Amino acid sequence: MSFWRNAALASQPTPGEDSSMANERRPTTVMAGGGEYDRNAKVQSEAASLAIRLLRRAASEAALPSGDGPIVAVDYGSATGRNSLAPLNVAIETLRMRDPRPILVIHEDQPDNDYRSLFDTIYNAPESYTRQHQGVFGCAIGRSFYDPVAPPASVCLGWSSAAAHWLSGAPPRPSDHLWAPTVRFATGPAVREAARRDWHQFLSRRADELRSGGRMVVLLATVDDEGVAGGEHVLDGLNRVLQRQVASGAICGHEYENLVVPMFFRSREDLEAPFAGSDLGDRLTLLEHCRGIVPDPLWNAFVASGEVNAFAASFTAWVRAFTAPCLLASLDAQRSPEDRRAVADAIYGELETDVQNAPAEVRCAWRIATLLIGKQ
Ligand SMILES: C[S@@+](CC[C@H](N)C(=O)[O-])C[C@H]1O[C@@H](n2cnc3c(N)ncnc32)[C@H](O)[C@@H]1O
């Protein structure tokens, strides 16, 4: 029996699309498009700021190609690009101090990512590296980072933020929850095994793509030595709303059961294990592993303003931006796009009301791991 549930989900069309457009490989883990993710991804951008020192070190140490070719940097799991601009500007400034050659930045994400928004951002946003620096070119590749995405030995510098904790498929979920992001959840131990395999695969692909002496920085959510992620409760409220929707008949039981948010927050031990193994350990070196807690920017804004409704709206918009594509794909194929949108609006509307009534329940203290990796 296949471990993953993706095939079942993949047969569902995504919202707004005709069922004839559904295909076997359709992912359900892209972010909300049209700028919605970028407007509501402060938590991810706050996390990325923890990695700036390591990224500067990576850009100052990465071996550069000889000859006339460009310097290639890849942003793995870019989404629509806004959060990549600040870190990429740091990386490019650092590379520029070393070498005047053109730099090619490849943004990589899944095929269903909103690339129109990505290109608008990287070519039109005033703070984009293409506006801040001369001789820097942006392009995109729409393929899973669990597959090869760049030619062998072509990448000088890799960057991946808040992406590699998304798994390659939909893991078994507990019957009463829409995810199992740590081993403390009912199906967590099985998901951990899948996450181990995915991490090995992710690193193995990058080992192929990095040039000898290349550098990569990967930032992702993790659990601390007590097994706490600090954000494993963020979907509890959404889960409760969905269960109420099933009870009231607004959605069907199987639509709730179809929904899984496929993330897993690996431990220090699981993140470091591949570097000690004989296959990857001979190719990649873990140069630094920094661990920290991200200050919750949504909660801190609430503390400063005292505006509970604004906090509930910002929390709900953040959750919606990373869960709505999964949610919409789990709804029945026969539902019209308008119906799906109305169902989603009702679900996230109820979530917002619940957060207004109990804001402290959704405060987060995300444990974050940042790894600086070198290719030998
Ligand atoms: C939370 S967003 C992070 C986006 C951005 N890096 C940031 O820091 O805001 C996670 C991204 O990882 C992407 N992602 C998830 N699984 C992926 C895969 N297998 N291959 C490529 N990208 C993937 C999603 O599509 C999404 O755009």
Short mmCIF file of N, CA and C in Angstrom, two decimals, residues 146-210:
data_model
loop_
_atom_site.label_atom_id
_atom_site.label_comp_id
_atom_site.label_asym_id
_atom_site.label_seq_id
_atom_site.Cartn_x
_atom_site.Cartn_y
_atom_site.Cartn_z
N TYR A 146 12.15 17.91 -4.38
CA TYR A 146 12.54 16.51 -4.15
C TYR A 146 13.00 15.87 -5.46
N ASP A 147 12.91 16.61 -6.56
CA ASP A 147 13.43 16.19 -7.87
C ASP A 147 14.66 17.04 -8.20
N PRO A 148 15.42 16.65 -9.23
CA PRO A 148 16.50 17.54 -9.66
C PRO A 148 15.90 18.82 -10.24
N VAL A 149 16.43 19.97 -9.87
CA VAL A 149 15.88 21.22 -10.41
C VAL A 149 16.94 22.07 -11.12
N ALA A 150 18.20 21.72 -11.00
CA ALA A 150 19.25 22.50 -11.69
C ALA A 150 20.30 21.52 -12.20
N PRO A 151 21.07 21.91 -13.21
CA PRO A 151 22.08 20.99 -13.74
C PRO A 151 23.10 20.59 -12.67
N PRO A 152 23.68 19.40 -12.83
CA PRO A 152 24.68 18.95 -11.85
C PRO A 152 25.81 19.97 -11.70
N ALA A 153 26.24 20.18 -10.48
CA ALA A 153 27.41 21.03 -10.17
C ALA A 153 27.29 22.44 -10.75
N SER A 154 26.08 23.01 -10.76
CA SER A 154 25.89 24.35 -11.33
C SER A 154 25.65 25.43 -10.28
N VAL A 155 25.27 25.05 -9.08
CA VAL A 155 24.78 26.03 -8.09
C VAL A 155 25.91 26.43 -7.12
N CYS A 156 26.16 27.74 -7.04
CA CYS A 156 27.18 28.22 -6.08
C CYS A 156 26.57 28.40 -4.70
N LEU A 157 25.33 28.93 -4.68
CA LEU A 157 24.72 29.30 -3.41
C LEU A 157 23.25 28.89 -3.41
N GLY A 158 22.86 28.13 -2.40
CA GLY A 158 21.45 27.75 -2.26
C GLY A 158 20.85 28.41 -1.03
N TRP A 159 19.57 28.71 -1.13
CA TRP A 159 18.83 29.32 0.00
C TRP A 159 17.46 28.65 0.03
N SER A 160 17.01 28.25 1.20
CA SER A 160 15.67 27.68 1.31
C SER A 160 15.11 28.05 2.67
N SER A 161 14.01 28.78 2.68
CA SER A 161 13.48 29.26 3.95
C SER A 161 12.02 28.83 4.12
N ALA A 162 11.73 28.20 5.25
CA ALA A 162 10.36 27.82 5.63
C ALA A 162 9.70 26.92 4.58
N ALA A 163 10.49 26.09 3.92
CA ALA A 163 9.94 25.25 2.85
C ALA A 163 10.22 23.76 3.07
N ALA A 164 11.41 23.40 3.56
CA ALA A 164 11.80 21.98 3.59
C ALA A 164 11.10 21.19 4.69
N HIS A 165 10.25 21.84 5.51
CA HIS A 165 9.42 21.05 6.44
C HIS A 165 8.10 20.63 5.78
N TRP A 166 7.87 21.04 4.52
CA TRP A 166 6.73 20.54 3.76
C TRP A 166 7.14 19.22 3.12
N LEU A 167 6.34 18.20 3.29
CA LEU A 167 6.72 16.86 2.85
C LEU A 167 6.36 16.65 1.38
N SER A 168 6.89 15.55 0.82
CA SER A 168 6.71 15.30 -0.61
C SER A 168 5.31 14.78 -0.95
N GLY A 169 4.57 14.36 0.03
CA GLY A 169 3.22 13.85 -0.22
C GLY A 169 2.37 14.07 1.01
N ALA A 170 1.18 13.51 1.00
CA ALA A 170 0.26 13.70 2.12
C ALA A 170 0.37 12.50 3.06
N PRO A 171 0.94 12.68 4.25
CA PRO A 171 1.17 11.55 5.16
C PRO A 171 -0.11 11.13 5.88
N PRO A 172 -0.11 9.95 6.50
CA PRO A 172 -1.29 9.53 7.26
C PRO A 172 -1.53 10.50 8.40
N ARG A 173 -2.77 10.95 8.54
CA ARG A 173 -3.06 11.93 9.59
C ARG A 173 -3.90 11.26 10.67
N PRO A 174 -3.87 11.83 11.87
CA PRO A 174 -4.73 11.28 12.91
C PRO A 174 -6.20 11.43 12.46
N SER A 175 -7.08 10.54 12.94
CA SER A 175 -8.47 10.62 12.50
C SER A 175 -9.14 11.91 12.99
N ASP A 176 -8.59 12.49 14.07
CA ASP A 176 -9.25 13.67 14.64
C ASP A 176 -8.43 14.95 14.48
N HIS A 177 -7.43 14.94 13.60
CA HIS A 177 -6.67 16.18 13.38
C HIS A 177 -6.16 16.22 11.95
N LEU A 178 -5.97 17.46 11.44
CA LEU A 178 -5.62 17.57 10.03
C LEU A 178 -4.12 17.60 9.79
N TRP A 179 -3.34 17.41 10.85
CA TRP A 179 -1.90 17.22 10.63
C TRP A 179 -1.29 16.48 11.79
N ALA A 180 -0.04 16.03 11.60
CA ALA A 180 0.73 15.37 12.65
C ALA A 180 2.16 15.86 12.52
N PRO A 181 2.42 17.11 12.96
CA PRO A 181 3.72 17.73 12.66
C PRO A 181 4.85 17.33 13.60
N THR A 182 4.53 16.58 14.69
CA THR A 182 5.60 16.09 15.58
C THR A 182 5.23 14.67 16.02
N VAL A 183 6.17 14.00 16.66
CA VAL A 183 5.91 12.61 17.08
C VAL A 183 4.87 12.54 18.20
N ARG A 184 4.52 13.67 18.80
CA ARG A 184 3.52 13.64 19.87
C ARG A 184 2.11 13.44 19.34
N PHE A 185 1.91 13.60 18.03
CA PHE A 185 0.58 13.39 17.44
C PHE A 185 0.42 11.90 17.13
N ALA A 186 -0.83 11.46 16.99
CA ALA A 186 -1.10 10.01 16.88
C ALA A 186 -0.31 9.34 15.75
N THR A 187 -0.28 9.91 14.58
CA THR A 187 0.44 9.26 13.48
C THR A 187 1.87 9.82 13.33
N GLY A 188 2.28 10.64 14.30
CA GLY A 188 3.58 11.32 14.21
C GLY A 188 4.76 10.41 13.93
N PRO A 189 4.88 9.26 14.63
CA PRO A 189 6.05 8.41 14.37
C PRO A 189 6.15 7.95 12.91
N ALA A 190 5.01 7.63 12.29
CA ALA A 190 5.04 7.23 10.87
C ALA A 190 5.42 8.42 9.98
N VAL A 191 4.90 9.59 10.32
CA VAL A 191 5.22 10.78 9.53
C VAL A 191 6.71 11.10 9.67
N ARG A 192 7.25 10.85 10.88
CA ARG A 192 8.68 11.10 11.09
C ARG A 192 9.53 10.28 10.12
N GLU A 193 9.15 9.03 9.92
CA GLU A 193 9.91 8.19 8.99
C GLU A 193 9.86 8.77 7.58
N ALA A 194 8.68 9.22 7.17
CA ALA A 194 8.55 9.84 5.84
C ALA A 194 9.40 11.10 5.75
N ALA A 195 9.39 11.87 6.85
CA ALA A 195 10.15 13.12 6.87
C ALA A 195 11.65 12.85 6.80
N ARG A 196 12.08 11.75 7.40
CA ARG A 196 13.50 11.38 7.32
C ARG A 196 13.89 11.07 5.88
N ARG A 197 13.02 10.31 5.22
CA ARG A 197 13.32 9.96 3.82
C ARG A 197 13.33 11.21 2.94
N ASP A 198 12.36 12.09 3.17
CA ASP A 198 12.29 13.32 2.37
C ASP A 198 13.53 14.20 2.59
N TRP A 199 13.97 14.29 3.81
CA TRP A 199 15.14 15.15 4.11
C TRP A 199 16.38 14.60 3.41
N HIS A 200 16.51 13.29 3.45
CA HIS A 200 17.64 12.66 2.75
C HIS A 200 17.56 12.95 1.25
N GLN A 201 16.35 12.85 0.71
CA GLN A 201 16.16 13.09 -0.73
C GLN A 201 16.46 14.55 -1.08
N PHE A 202 15.96 15.48 -0.26
CA PHE A 202 16.19 16.91 -0.48
C PHE A 202 17.70 17.18 -0.51
N LEU A 203 18.41 16.64 0.48
CA LEU A 203 19.86 16.90 0.55
C LEU A 203 20.61 16.23 -0.59
N SER A 204 20.15 15.06 -0.95
CA SER A 204 20.83 14.32 -2.02
C SER A 204 20.73 15.09 -3.35
N ARG A 205 19.54 15.65 -3.62
CA ARG A 205 19.38 16.46 -4.84
C ARG A 205 20.29 17.68 -4.81
N ARG A 206 20.36 18.31 -3.65
CA ARG A 206 21.18 19.52 -3.55
C ARG A 206 22.67 19.16 -3.66
N ALA A 207 23.03 17.99 -3.15
CA ALA A 207 24.44 17.56 -3.27
C ALA A 207 24.82 17.42 -4.74
N ASP A 208 23.87 16.98 -5.57
CA ASP A 208 24.14 16.87 -7.01
C ASP A 208 24.28 18.26 -7.64
N GLU A 209 23.44 19.19 -7.21
CA GLU A 209 23.36 20.49 -7.90
C GLU A 209 24.43 21.48 -7.47
N LEU A 210 24.88 21.38 -6.22
CA LEU A 210 25.88 22.34 -5.75
C LEU A 210 27.22 22.08 -6.43
#
